[in-house]
Short mmCIF file of C-alpha atoms (C1' of nucleotides) in Angstrom, two decimals:
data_model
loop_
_atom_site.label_atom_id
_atom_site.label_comp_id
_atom_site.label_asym_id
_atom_site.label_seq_id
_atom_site.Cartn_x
_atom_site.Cartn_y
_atom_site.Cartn_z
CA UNK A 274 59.27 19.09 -57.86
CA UNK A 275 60.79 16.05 -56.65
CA UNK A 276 61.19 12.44 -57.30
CA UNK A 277 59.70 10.05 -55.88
CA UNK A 278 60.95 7.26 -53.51
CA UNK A 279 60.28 4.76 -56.13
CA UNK A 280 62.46 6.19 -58.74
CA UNK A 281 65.26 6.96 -56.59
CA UNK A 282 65.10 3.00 -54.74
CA UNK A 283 64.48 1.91 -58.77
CA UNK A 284 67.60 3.40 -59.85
CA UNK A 285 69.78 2.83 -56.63
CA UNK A 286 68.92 -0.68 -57.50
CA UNK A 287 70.10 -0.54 -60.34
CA UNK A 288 73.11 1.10 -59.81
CA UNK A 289 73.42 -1.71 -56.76
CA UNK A 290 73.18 -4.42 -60.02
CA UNK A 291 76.08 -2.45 -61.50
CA UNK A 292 78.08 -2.40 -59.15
CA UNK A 293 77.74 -6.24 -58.79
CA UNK A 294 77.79 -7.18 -62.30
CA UNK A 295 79.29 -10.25 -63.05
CA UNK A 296 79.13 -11.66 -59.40
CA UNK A 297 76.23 -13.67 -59.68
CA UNK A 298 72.69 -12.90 -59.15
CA UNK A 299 71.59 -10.47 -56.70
CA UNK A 300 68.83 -11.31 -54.25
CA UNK A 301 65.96 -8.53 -53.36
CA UNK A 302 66.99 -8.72 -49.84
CA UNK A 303 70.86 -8.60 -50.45
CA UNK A 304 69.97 -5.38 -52.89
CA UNK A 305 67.48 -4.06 -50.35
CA UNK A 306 70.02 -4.13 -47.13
CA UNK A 307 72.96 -2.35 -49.07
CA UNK A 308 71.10 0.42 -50.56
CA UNK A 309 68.79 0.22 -47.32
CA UNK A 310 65.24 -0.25 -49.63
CA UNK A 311 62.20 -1.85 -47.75
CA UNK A 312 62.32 -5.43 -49.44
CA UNK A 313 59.03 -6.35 -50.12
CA UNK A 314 58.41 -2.76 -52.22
CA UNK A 315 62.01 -3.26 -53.84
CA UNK A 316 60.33 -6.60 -55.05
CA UNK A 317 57.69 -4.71 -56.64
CA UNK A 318 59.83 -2.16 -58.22
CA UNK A 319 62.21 -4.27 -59.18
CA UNK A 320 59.29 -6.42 -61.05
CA UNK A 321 58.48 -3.56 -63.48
CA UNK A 322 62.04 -3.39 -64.79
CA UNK A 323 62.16 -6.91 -65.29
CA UNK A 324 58.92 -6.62 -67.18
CA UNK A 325 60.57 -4.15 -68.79
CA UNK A 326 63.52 -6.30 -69.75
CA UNK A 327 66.41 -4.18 -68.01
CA UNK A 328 66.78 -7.18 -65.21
CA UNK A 329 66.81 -10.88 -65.58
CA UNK A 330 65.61 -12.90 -62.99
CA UNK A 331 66.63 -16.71 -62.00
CA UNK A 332 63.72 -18.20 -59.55
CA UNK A 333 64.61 -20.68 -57.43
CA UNK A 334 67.56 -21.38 -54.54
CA UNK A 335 70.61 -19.59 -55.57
CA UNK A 336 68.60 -17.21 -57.80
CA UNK A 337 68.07 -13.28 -57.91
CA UNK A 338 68.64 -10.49 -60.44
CA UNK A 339 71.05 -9.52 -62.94
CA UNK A 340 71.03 -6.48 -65.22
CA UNK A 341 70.24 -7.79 -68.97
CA UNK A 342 72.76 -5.76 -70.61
CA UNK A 343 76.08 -4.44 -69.74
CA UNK A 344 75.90 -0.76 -67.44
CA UNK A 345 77.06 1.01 -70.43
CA UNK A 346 73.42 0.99 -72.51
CA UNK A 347 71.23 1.30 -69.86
CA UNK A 348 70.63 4.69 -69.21
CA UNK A 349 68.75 6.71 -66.54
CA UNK A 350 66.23 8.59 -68.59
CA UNK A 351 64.91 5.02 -69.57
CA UNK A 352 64.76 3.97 -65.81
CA UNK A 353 63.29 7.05 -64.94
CA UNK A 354 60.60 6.96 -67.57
CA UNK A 355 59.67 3.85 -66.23
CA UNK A 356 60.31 4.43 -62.81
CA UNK A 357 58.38 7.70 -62.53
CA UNK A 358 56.32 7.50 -65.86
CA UNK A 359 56.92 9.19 -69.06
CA UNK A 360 58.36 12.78 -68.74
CA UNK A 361 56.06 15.16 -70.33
CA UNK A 362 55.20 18.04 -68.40
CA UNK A 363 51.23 18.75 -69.67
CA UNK A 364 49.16 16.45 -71.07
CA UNK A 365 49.58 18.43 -74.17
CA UNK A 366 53.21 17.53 -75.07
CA UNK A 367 52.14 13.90 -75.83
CA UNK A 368 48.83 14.52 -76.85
CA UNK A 369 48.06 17.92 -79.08
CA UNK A 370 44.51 17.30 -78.82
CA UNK A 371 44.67 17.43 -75.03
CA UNK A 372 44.09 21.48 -75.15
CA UNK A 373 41.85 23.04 -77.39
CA UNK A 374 44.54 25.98 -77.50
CA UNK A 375 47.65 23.59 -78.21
CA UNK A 376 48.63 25.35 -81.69
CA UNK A 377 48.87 28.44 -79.87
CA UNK A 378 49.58 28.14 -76.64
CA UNK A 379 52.70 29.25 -75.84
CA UNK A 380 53.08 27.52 -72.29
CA UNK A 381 53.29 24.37 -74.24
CA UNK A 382 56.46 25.93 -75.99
CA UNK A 383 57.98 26.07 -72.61
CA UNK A 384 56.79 22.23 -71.21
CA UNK A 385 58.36 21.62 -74.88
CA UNK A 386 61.40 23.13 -74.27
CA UNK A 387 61.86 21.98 -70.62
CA UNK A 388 60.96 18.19 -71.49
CA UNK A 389 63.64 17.84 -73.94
CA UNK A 390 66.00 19.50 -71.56
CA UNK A 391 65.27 17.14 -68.71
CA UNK A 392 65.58 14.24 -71.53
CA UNK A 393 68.80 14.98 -73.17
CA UNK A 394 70.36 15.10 -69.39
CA UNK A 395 69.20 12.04 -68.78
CA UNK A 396 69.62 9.75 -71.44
CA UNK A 397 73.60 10.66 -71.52
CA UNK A 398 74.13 9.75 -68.46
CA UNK A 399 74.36 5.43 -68.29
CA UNK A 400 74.78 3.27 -65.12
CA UNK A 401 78.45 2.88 -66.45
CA UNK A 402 79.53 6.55 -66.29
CA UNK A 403 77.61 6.93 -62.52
CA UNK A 404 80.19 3.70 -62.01
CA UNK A 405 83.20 5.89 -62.92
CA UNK A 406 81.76 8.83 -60.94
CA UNK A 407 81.89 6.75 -58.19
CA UNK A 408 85.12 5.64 -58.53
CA UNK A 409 86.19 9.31 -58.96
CA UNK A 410 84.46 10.66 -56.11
CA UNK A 411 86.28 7.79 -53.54
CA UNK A 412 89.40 8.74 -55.04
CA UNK A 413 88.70 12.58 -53.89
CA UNK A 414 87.40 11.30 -50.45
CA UNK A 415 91.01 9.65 -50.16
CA UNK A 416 93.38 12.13 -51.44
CA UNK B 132 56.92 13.34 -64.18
CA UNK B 133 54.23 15.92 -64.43
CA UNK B 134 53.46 19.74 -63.57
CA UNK B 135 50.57 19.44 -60.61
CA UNK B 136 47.47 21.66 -62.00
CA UNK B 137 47.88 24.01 -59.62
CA UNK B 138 51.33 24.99 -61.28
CA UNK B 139 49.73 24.92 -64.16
CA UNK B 140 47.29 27.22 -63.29
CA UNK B 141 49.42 29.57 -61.50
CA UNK B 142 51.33 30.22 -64.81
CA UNK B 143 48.35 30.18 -66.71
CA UNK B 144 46.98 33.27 -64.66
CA UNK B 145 50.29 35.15 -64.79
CA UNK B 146 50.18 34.78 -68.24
CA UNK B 147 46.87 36.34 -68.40
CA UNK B 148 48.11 39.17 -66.57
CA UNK B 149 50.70 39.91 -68.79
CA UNK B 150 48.67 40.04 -71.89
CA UNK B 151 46.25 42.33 -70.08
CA UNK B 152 49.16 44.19 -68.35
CA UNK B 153 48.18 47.94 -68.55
CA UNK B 154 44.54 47.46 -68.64
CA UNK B 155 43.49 47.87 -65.14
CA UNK B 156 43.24 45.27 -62.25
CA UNK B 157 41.27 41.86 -63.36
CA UNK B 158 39.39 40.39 -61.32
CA UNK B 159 39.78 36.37 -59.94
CA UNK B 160 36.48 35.29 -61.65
CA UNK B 161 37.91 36.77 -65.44
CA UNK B 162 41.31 35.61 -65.43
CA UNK B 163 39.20 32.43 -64.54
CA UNK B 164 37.05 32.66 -67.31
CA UNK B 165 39.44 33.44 -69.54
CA UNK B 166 41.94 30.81 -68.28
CA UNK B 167 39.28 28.05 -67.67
CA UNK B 168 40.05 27.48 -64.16
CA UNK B 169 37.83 26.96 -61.14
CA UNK B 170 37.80 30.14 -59.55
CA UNK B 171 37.81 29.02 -55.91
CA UNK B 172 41.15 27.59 -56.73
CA UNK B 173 42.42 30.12 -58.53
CA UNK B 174 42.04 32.42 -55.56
CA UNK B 175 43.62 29.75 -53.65
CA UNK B 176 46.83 30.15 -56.11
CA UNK B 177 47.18 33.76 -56.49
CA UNK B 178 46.94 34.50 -52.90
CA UNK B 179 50.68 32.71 -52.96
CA UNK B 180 51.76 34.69 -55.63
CA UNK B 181 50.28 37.95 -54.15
CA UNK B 182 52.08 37.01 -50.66
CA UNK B 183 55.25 36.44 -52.77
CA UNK B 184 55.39 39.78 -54.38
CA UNK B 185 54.56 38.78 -57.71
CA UNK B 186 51.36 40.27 -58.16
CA UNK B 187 49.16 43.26 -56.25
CA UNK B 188 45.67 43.19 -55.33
CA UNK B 189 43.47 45.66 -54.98
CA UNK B 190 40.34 44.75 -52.92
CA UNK B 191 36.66 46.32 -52.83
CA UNK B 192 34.59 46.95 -55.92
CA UNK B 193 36.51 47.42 -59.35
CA UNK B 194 39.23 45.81 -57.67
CA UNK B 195 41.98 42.89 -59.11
CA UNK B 196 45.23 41.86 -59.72
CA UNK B 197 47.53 43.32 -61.85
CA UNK B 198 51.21 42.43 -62.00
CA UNK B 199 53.84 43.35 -59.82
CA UNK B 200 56.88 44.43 -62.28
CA UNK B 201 57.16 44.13 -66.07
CA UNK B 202 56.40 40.92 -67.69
CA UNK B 203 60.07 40.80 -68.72
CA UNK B 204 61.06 40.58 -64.78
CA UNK B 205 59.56 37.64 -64.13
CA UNK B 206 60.47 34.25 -64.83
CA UNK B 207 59.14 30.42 -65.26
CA UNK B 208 61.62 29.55 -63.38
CA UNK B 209 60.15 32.06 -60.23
CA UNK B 210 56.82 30.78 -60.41
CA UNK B 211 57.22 27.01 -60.95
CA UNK B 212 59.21 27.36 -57.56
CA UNK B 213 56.65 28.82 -56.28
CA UNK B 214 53.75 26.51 -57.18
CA UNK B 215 55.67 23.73 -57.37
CA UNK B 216 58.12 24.15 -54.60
CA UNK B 217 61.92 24.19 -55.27
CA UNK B 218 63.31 22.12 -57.38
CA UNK B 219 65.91 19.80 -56.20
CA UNK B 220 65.41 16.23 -57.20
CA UNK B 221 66.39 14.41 -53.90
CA UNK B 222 66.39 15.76 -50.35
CA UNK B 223 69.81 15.48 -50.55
CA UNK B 224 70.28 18.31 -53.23
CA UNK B 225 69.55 20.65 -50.54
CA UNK B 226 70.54 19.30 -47.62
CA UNK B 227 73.80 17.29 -47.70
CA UNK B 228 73.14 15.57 -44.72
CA UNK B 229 69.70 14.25 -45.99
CA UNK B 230 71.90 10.82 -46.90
CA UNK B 231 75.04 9.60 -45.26
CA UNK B 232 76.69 8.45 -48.54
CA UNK B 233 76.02 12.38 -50.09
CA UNK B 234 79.78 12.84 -50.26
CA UNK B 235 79.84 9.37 -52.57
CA UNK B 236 76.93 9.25 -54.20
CA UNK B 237 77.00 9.27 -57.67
CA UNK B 238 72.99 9.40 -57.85
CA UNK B 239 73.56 12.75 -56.21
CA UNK B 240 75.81 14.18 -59.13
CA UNK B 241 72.57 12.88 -61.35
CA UNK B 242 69.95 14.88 -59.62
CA UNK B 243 72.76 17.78 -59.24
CA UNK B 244 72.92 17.82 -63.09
CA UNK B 245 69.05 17.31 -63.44
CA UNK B 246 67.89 19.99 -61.05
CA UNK B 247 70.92 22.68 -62.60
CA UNK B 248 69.29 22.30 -65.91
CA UNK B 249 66.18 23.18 -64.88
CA UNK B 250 66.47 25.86 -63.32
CA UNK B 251 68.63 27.18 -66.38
CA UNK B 252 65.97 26.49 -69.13
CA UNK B 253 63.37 27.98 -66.58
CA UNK B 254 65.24 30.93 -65.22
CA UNK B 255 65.82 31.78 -69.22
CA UNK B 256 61.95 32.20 -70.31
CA UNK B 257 60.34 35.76 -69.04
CA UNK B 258 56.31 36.13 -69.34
CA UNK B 259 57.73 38.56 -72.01
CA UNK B 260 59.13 35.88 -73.73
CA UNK B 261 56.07 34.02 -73.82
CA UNK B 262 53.98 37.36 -75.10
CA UNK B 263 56.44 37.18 -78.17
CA UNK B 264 55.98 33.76 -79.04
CA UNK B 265 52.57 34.01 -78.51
CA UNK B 266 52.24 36.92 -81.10
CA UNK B 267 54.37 34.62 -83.33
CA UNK B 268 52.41 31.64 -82.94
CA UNK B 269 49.80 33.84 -83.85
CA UNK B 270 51.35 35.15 -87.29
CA UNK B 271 52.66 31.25 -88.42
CA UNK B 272 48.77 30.17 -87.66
CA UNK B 273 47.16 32.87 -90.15
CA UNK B 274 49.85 32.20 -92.89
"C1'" DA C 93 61.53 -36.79 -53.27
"C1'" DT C 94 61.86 -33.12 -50.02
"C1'" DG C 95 62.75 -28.93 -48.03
"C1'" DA C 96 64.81 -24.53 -48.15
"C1'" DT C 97 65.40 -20.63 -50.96
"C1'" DA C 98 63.85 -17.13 -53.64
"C1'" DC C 99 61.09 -15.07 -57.26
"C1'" DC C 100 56.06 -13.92 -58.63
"C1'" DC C 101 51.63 -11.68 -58.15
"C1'" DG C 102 47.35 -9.44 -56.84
"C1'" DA C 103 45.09 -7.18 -53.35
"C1'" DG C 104 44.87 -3.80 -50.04
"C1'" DA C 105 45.99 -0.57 -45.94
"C1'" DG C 106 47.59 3.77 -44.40
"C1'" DA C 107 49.50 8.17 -45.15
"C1'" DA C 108 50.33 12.07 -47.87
"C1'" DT C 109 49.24 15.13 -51.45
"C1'" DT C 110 46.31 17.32 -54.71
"C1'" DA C 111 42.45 19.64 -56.34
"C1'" DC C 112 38.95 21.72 -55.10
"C1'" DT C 113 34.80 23.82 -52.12
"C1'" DC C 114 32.54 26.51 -48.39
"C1'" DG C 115 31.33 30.22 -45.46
"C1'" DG C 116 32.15 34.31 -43.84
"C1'" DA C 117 35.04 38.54 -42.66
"C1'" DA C 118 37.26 42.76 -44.38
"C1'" DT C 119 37.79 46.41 -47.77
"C1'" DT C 120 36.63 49.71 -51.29
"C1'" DC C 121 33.94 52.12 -54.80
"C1'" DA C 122 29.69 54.35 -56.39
"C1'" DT D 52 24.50 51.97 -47.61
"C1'" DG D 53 25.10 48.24 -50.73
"C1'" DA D 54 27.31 45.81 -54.26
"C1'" DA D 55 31.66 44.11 -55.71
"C1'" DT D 56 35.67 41.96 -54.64
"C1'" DT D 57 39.68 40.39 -52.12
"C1'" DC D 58 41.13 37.65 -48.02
"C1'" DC D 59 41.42 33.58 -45.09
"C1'" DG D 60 41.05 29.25 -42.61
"C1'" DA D 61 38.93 25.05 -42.57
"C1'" DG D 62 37.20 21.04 -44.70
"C1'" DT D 63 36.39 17.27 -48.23
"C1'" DA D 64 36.83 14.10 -52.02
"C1'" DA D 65 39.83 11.91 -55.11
"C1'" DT D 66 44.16 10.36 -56.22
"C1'" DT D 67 48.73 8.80 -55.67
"C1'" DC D 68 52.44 7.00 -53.08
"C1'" DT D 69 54.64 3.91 -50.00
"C1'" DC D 70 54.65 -0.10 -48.12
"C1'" DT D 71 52.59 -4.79 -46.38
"C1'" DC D 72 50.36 -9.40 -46.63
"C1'" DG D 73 49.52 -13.92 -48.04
"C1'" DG D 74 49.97 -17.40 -50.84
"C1'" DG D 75 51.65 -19.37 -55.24
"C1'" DT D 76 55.52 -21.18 -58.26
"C1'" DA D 77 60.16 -22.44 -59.74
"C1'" DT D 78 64.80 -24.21 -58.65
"C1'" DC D 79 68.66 -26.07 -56.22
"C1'" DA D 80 70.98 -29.00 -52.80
"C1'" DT D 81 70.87 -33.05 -50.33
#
DNA sequence: ATGATACCCGAGAGAATTACTCGGAATTCA
DNA sequence: TGAATTCCGAGTAATTCTCTCGGGTATCAT
């Protein structure tokens, strides 16, 4: 049970467009040498969360990507929903009808009880609190 | 983000050998019936959990698996490690020195967070829970 | 205008993983 | 002995993941 490469480079980008928020737009190949991404997949990644409306893009010399709202409301169940596809553990948590035994099964009680877990961890945690973790943990590496 | 089949399976079968817990060994080819799982597979799945501990066999005619210890000694948690390997969201949840930024990596405290709640909501649910909610499930669907 | 910069997009290659299948050996019960 | 059943390694088909390619389009600087 692990996350794919995607997800992780998806949200290290992101955290990458944090970081740099306010400086200008990013390039895909300034992004993809810092957080050490392969550039032309970053592109691709990064493509779905502009789609998506969490980037905005600027074509052209002197363009690149900036995040479309401040760090603080985007948060990293949405990018990993996106990133890695909707978190549902069986079939049956989105769709009842998926299983013939969904009213009484009680494994689904459990993929229940484990997807809201794995939401409600995620969507309280934004791009703006990993930016004061970060903060925190250089202090510690100092001191 | 979804269970693989074969996790789902595995579960599926231990379940089935807790409800029939008592009754003698089953056999691959009824808890596959029952289940509705290929049964080539399945003996694919519970050979893990046999080598594990978690179930015993007992080969030649009227043979089959029966459970190792008391549904209530035996956790989700267990058995989705099993089938699904650990859990650790990032290579770097295990091993430190997957990444050379571990020691500032606020992605890291993310999937830290992520992987601990797992385990917790998994670790919490016994196949003796799941007998009980069954029987309740049960009860709500007659009333 | 022109050229350099950079995003945009669809298609696809290669590798890994998943979900199964096959054939046959070993064991046990009746 | 023979039927039932586990045990095991190998193999295959489908899918998904990771990454690449090539060419198009928009924009800025000169």
């Amino acid at each position: 049970m692990k996350l794919s490469t995607r997800c992780r480079y998806g949200i290290h980008a992101m955290f990458d467009l944090a970081q740099n928020n306010g400086a200008g737009p990013q390039t895909i190949r300034s992004i993809a040498e810092r957080q050490i991404i392969p550039d032309q997949y970053l592109e691709q990644i990064i493509g779905v969360l502009r789609r998506e409306g969490l980037v905005v893009s600027m074509r052209g010399a002197q363009g690149g990507y900036m995040l479309a709202r401040p760090p603080s409301e985007i948060t990293i169940g949405q990018l990993l929903r996106l990133l890695e596809g909707p978190v549902f553990m069986a079939d049956c948590i989105e769709d009842a009808d998926a299983c013939v035994r969904s009213g009484q099964c009680p494994s689904r009680l459990v993929w229940g009880r484990l997807t809201d877990c794995i939401n409600r961890v995620l969507d309280s945690i934004t791009l703006q609190d990993m930016l004061e973790d970060q903060v925190r943990l250089c202090e510690e590496g100092i001191s």
